[in-house]
Coordinates of C-alpha atoms in Angstrom, one line a residue:
X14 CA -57.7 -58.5 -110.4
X15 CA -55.8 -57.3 -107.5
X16 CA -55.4 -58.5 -103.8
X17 CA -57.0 -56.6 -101.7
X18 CA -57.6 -57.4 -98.1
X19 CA -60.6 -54.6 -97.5
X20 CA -62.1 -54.1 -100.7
X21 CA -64.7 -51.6 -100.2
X22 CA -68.1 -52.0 -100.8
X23 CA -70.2 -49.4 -103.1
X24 CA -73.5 -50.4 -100.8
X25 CA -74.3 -51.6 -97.6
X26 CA -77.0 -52.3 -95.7
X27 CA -77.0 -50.4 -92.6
X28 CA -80.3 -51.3 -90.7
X29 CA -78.6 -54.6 -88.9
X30 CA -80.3 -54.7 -85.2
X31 CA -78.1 -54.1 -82.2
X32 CA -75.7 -51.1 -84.2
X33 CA -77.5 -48.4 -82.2
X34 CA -76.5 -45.0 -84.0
X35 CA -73.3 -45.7 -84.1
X36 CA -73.0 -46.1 -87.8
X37 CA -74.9 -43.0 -88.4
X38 CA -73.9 -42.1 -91.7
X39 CA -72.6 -45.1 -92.7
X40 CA -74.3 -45.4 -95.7
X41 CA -73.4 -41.8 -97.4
X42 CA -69.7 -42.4 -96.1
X43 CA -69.9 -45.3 -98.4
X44 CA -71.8 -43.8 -101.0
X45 CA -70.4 -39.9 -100.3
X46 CA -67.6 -40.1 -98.3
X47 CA -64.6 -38.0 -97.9
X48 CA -62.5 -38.7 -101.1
X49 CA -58.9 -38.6 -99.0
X50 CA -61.2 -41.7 -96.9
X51 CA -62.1 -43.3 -100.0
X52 CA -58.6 -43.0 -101.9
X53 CA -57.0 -44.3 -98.4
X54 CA -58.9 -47.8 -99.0
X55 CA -58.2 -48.2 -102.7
X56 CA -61.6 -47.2 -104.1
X57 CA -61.5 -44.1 -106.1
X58 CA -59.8 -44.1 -109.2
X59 CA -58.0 -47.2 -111.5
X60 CA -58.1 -50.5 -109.2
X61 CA -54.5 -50.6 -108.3
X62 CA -52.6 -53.8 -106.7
X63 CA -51.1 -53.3 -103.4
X64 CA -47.8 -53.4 -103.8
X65 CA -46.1 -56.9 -104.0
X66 CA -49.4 -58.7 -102.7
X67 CA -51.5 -59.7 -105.9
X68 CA -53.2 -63.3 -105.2
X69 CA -51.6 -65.7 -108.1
X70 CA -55.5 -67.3 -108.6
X71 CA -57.1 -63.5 -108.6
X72 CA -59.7 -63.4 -111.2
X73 CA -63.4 -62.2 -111.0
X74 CA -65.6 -63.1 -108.4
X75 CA -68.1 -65.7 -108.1
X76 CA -71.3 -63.9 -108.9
X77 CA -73.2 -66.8 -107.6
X78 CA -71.2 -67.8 -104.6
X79 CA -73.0 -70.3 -101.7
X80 CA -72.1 -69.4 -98.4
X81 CA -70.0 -71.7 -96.7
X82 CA -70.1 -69.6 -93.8
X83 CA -68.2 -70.7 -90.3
X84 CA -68.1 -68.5 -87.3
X85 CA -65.2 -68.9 -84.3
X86 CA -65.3 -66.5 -80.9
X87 CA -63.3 -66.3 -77.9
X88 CA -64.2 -63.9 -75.3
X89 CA -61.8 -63.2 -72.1
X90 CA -62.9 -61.1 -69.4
X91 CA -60.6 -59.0 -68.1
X92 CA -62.3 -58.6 -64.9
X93 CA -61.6 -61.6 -64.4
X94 CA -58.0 -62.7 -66.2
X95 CA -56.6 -65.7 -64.9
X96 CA -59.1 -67.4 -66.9
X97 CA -59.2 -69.1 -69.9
X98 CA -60.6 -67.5 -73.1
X99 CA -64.3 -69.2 -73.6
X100 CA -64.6 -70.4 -77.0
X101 CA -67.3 -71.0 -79.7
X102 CA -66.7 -72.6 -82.5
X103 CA -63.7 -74.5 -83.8
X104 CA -60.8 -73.1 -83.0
X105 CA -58.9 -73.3 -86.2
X106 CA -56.9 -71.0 -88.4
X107 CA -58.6 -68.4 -90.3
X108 CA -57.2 -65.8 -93.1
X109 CA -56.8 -62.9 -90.8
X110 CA -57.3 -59.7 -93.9
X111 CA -57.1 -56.4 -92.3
X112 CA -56.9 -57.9 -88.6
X113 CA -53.4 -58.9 -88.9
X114 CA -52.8 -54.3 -89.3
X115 CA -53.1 -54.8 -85.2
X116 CA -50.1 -57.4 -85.1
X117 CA -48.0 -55.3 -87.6
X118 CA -48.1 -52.1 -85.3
X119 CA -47.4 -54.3 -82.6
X120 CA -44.7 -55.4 -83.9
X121 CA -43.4 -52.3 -85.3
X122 CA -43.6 -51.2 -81.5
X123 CA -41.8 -53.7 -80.4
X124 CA -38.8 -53.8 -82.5
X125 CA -39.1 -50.1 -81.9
X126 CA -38.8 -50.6 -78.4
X127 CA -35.7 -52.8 -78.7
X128 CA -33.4 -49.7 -80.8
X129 CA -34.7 -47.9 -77.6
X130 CA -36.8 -44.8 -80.2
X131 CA -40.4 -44.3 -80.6
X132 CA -41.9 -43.8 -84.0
X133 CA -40.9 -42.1 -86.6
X134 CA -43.1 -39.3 -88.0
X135 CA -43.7 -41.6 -91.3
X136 CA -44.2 -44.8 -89.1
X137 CA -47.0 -42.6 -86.9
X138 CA -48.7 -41.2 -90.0
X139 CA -48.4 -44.7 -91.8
X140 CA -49.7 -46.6 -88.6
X141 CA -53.0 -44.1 -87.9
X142 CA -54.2 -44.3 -91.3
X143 CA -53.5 -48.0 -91.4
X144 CA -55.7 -48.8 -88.2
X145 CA -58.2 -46.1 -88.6
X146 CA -58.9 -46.9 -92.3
X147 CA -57.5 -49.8 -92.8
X148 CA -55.1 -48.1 -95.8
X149 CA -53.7 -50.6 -97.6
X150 CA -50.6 -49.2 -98.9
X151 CA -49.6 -48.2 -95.1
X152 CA -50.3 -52.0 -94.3
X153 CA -47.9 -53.0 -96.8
X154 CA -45.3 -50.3 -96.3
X155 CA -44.5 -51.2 -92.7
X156 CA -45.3 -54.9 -93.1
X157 CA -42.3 -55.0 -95.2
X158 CA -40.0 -52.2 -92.6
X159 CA -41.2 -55.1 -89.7
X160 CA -39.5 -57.6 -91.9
X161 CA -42.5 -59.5 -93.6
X162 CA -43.9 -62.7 -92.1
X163 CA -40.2 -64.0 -90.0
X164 CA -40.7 -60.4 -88.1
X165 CA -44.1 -60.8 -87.6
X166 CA -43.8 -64.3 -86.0
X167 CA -40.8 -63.3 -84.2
X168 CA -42.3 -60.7 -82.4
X169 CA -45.2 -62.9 -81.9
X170 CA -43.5 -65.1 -79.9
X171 CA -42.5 -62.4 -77.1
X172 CA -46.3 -61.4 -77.3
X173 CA -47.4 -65.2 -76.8
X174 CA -48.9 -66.1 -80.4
X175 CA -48.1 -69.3 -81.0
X176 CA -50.8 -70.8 -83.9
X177 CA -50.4 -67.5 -86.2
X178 CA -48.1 -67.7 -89.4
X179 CA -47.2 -64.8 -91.7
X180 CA -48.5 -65.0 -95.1
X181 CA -46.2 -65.3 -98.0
X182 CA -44.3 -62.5 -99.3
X183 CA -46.3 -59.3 -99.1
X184 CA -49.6 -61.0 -98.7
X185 CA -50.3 -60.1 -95.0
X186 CA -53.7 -60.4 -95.4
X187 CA -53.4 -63.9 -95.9
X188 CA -51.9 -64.8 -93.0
X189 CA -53.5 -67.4 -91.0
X190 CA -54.5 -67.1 -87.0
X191 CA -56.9 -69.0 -84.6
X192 CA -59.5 -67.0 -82.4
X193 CA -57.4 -67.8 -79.2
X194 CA -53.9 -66.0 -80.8
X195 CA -56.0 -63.1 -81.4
X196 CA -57.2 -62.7 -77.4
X197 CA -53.4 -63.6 -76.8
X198 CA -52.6 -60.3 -78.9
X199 CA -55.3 -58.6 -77.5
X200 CA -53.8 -59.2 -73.9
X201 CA -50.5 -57.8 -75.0
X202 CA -52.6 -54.7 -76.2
X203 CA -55.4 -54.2 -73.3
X204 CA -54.3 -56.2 -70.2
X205 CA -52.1 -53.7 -67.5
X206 CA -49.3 -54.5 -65.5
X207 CA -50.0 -56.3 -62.5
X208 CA -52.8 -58.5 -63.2
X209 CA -52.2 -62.3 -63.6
X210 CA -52.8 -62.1 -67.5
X211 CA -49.9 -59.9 -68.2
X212 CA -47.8 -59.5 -65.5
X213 CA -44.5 -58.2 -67.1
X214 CA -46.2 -56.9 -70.7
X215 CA -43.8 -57.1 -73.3
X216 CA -45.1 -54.1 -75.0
X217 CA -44.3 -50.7 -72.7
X218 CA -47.4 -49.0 -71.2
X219 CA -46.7 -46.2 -73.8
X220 CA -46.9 -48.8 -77.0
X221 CA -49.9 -50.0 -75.3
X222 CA -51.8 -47.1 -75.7
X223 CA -51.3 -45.8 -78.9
X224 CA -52.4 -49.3 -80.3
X225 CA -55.9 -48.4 -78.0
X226 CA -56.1 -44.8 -79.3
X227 CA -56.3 -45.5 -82.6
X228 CA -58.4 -48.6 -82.5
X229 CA -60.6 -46.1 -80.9
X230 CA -60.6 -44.1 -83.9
X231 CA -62.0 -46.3 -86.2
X232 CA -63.4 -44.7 -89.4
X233 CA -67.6 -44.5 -88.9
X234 CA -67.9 -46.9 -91.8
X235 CA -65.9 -49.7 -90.4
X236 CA -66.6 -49.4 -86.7
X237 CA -69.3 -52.6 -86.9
X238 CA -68.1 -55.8 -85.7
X239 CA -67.5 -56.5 -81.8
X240 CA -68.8 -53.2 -81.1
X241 CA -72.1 -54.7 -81.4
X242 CA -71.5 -56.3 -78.1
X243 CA -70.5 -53.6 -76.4
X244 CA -73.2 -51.0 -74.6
X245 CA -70.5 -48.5 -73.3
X246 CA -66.8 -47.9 -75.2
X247 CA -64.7 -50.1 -77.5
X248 CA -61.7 -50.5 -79.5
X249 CA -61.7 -52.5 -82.6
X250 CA -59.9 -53.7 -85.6
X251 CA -62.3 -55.4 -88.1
X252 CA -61.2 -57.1 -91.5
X253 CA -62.9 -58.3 -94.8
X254 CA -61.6 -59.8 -97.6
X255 CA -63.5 -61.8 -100.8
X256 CA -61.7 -64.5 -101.6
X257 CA -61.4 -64.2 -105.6
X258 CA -61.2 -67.9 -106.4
X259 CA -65.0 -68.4 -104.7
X260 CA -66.3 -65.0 -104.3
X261 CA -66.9 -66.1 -100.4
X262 CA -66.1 -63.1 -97.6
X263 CA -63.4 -63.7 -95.0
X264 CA -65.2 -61.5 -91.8
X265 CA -63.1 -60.4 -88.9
X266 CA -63.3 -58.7 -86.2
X267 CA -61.0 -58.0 -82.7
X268 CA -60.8 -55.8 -80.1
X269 CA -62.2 -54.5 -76.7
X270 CA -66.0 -54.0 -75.7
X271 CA -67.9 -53.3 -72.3
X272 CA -70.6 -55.0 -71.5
X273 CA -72.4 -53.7 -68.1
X274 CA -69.7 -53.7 -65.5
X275 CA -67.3 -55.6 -67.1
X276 CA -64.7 -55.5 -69.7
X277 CA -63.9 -57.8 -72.5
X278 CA -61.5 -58.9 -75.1
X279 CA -63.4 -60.7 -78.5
X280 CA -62.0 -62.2 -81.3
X281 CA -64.9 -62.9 -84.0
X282 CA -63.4 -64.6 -87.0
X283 CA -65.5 -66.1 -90.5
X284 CA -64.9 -66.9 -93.7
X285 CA -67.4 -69.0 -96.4
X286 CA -69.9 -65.9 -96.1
X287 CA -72.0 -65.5 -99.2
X288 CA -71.9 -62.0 -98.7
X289 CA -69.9 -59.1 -97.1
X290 CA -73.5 -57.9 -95.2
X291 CA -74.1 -61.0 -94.3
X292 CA -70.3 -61.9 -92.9
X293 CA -70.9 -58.5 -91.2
X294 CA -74.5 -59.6 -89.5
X295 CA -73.2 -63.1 -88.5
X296 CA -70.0 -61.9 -86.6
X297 CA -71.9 -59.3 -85.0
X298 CA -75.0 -62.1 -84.0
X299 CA -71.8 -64.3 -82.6
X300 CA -70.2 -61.6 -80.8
X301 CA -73.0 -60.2 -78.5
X302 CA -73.6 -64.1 -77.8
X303 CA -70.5 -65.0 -76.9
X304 CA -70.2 -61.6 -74.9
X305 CA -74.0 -62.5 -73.4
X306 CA -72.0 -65.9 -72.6
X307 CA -69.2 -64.5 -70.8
X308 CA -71.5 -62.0 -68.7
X309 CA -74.0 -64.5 -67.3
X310 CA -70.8 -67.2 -66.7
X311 CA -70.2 -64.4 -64.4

C-alpha cells in the first residue's frame, strides 16, 4: 500500500464543538467535492504511490488499532516575543506528515532568495496547491528541487531549527520535529522585522508573505486544527498521516491564531490516535488550552 502523508478520508465527522461554521460544508467536500480537489490529494481514481516515498513496512491497516494517543503544544505570543514558547507535553520528536510542506516552501524561498530570483511559475503553481491542499505530488516535486532532507536541514539552520531531521529519501512526511522547531519555523514565517524574536529574518518580508497567503487559503476541508483556538483570523498548515504498520494517526497541526487581542503562534503535534476524528478532536481540545493558557498568563 502506498505512503501517503494525508490520506483522505471518505467520512468525517463534522459536529466537533468549538469549529463555529468554519467547516461549513465540510462534509459534502469530502463526500462531493470538486474532483480537481479530490485528484490533488490522491483520492479519485487507482491509489497511486507518491513518487519515491512508499513506506518499506506499508501493508493494510490495523482495523482494530488502540489509541496510543500523545499530545505536545507550544504556544508563543507574539505580543509578547522575547518570551519563551510555553509548552504542554513532552517535547519530543514527532513524524511531522503534511506539516513539514511549510518547511519545504521555506526552504525553496530561501535558496531562492540566495540565486537572487523569485519563483518560477511551476514552483508558484506547485507551492499553492501543495499548502492549500496539501497535494502530494507538489510536496514531493519540490522536496526533491530543495535538495531532499540535507537542503531541508540546511536551510533550517539559518531559520533556527535545530531538533528537526529530514526523512529518508523522498519520505518527507516522515521527517521528525519537536513542538518548539515548529514555533521556531513559525517565527521565521510570522514574526516582523524589528521585534526581539526576529530581528534580522532570514526569510525577506516578500517570502514571508506568500508562506501567510496561502496558509490563509487552506482548502475548507482541511482548515480544522489550531484554528479552533482562534476567534478572529488564522493561518494554518495541518497534517495527518496513518501509520500502516499500527493503523494509529499521526495529527498535526501549525500556524497563526488570534485569540482576543493578541496574536499567537501554535504548534499542536500527536500521534498513537485511534482515529483520524479523534486525532482531529484532541489537537483541537489541546490547542484552545494551550491558547486559553497563554491568554490568561497574560
Amino acid at each position: 500500500m502506498p505512503y501517503r502523508p494525508n490520506p483522505r478520508p471518505t467520512t468525517l465527522s463534522t459536529n466537533t464543538p468549538g469549529r463555529r461554521g468554519r467547516r461549513t460544508g465540510f462534509r459534502a467536500a469530502l463526500l462531493t467535492g470538486s474532483i480537481a480537489t479530490l485528484l490533488a490529494v490522491g483520492v479519485v481514481g487507482p491509489a497511486a504511490a507518491v513518487a519515491g516515498t512508499s513506506e518499506p513496512s506499508a501493508g493494510p491497516a490495523q482495523p482494530t488499532a488502540t489509541s496510543l494517543a500523545r499530545v505536545t503544544t507550544a504556544v508563543l505570543d507574539l505580543d509578547h516575543p522575547a518570551r519563551n514558547p510555553q509548552v504542554r507535553g513532552k517535547d519530543v520528536p514527532y513524524d511531522t506528515a503534511s506539516i513539514i510542506k511549510v518547511d519545504i516552501l521555506a526552504t525553496l524561498l530561501l535558496q531562492a532568495q540566495d540565486a537572487g530570483r523569485g519563483l518560477t511559475q511551476q514552483e508558484r503553481t506547485l507551492a499553492e496547491v501543495m499548502i492549500e491542499h496539501s497535494d502530494n505530488d507538489a510536496a514531493t516535486a519540490l522536496w526533491r528541487e530543495i535538495g531532499l532532507a540535507s537542503g531541508l536541514e540546511a536551510a533550517n539552520k539559518r531559520l533556527g531549527l535545530s531538533s528537526t531531521v529530514g526523512g529518508a529519501g523522498g519520505k518527507w512526511g516522515l521527517t521528525r520535529t519537536t513542538a518548539t522547531d515548529q514555533i521556531r519555523l513559525l517565527r521565521a514565517v510570522f514574526a516582523d522585522a524589528g521585534t526581539s524574536s526576529s530581528s534580522e529574518p532570514v526569510l525577506t518580508p516578500a517570502s514571508q508573505t506568500y508562506i501567510r497567503t496561502l496558509m490563509t487559503r487552506i482548502a475548507a476541508g482541511q482548515s480544522w486544527g489550531v484554528s479552533a483556538a482562534s476567534d478572529a483570523g488564522w493561518a494554518l498548515k495541518n497534517g495527518w498521516l496513518q501509520r500502516t504498520t499500527t493503523g494509529l494517526w499521526d495529527i498535526n497541526s501549525v500556524g497563526r491564531v488570534t485569540s482576543g487581542t493578541h496574536h499567537y503562534l501554535v504548534a499542536v503535534l500527536s500521534d498513537g490516535n485511534a482515529s483520524m476524528q479523534g486525532g482531529i478532536e484532541a489537537v483541537e481540545r489541546a490547542a484552545r488550552a494551550a491558547v486559553s493558557a497563554a491568554g490568561a498568563a497574560g
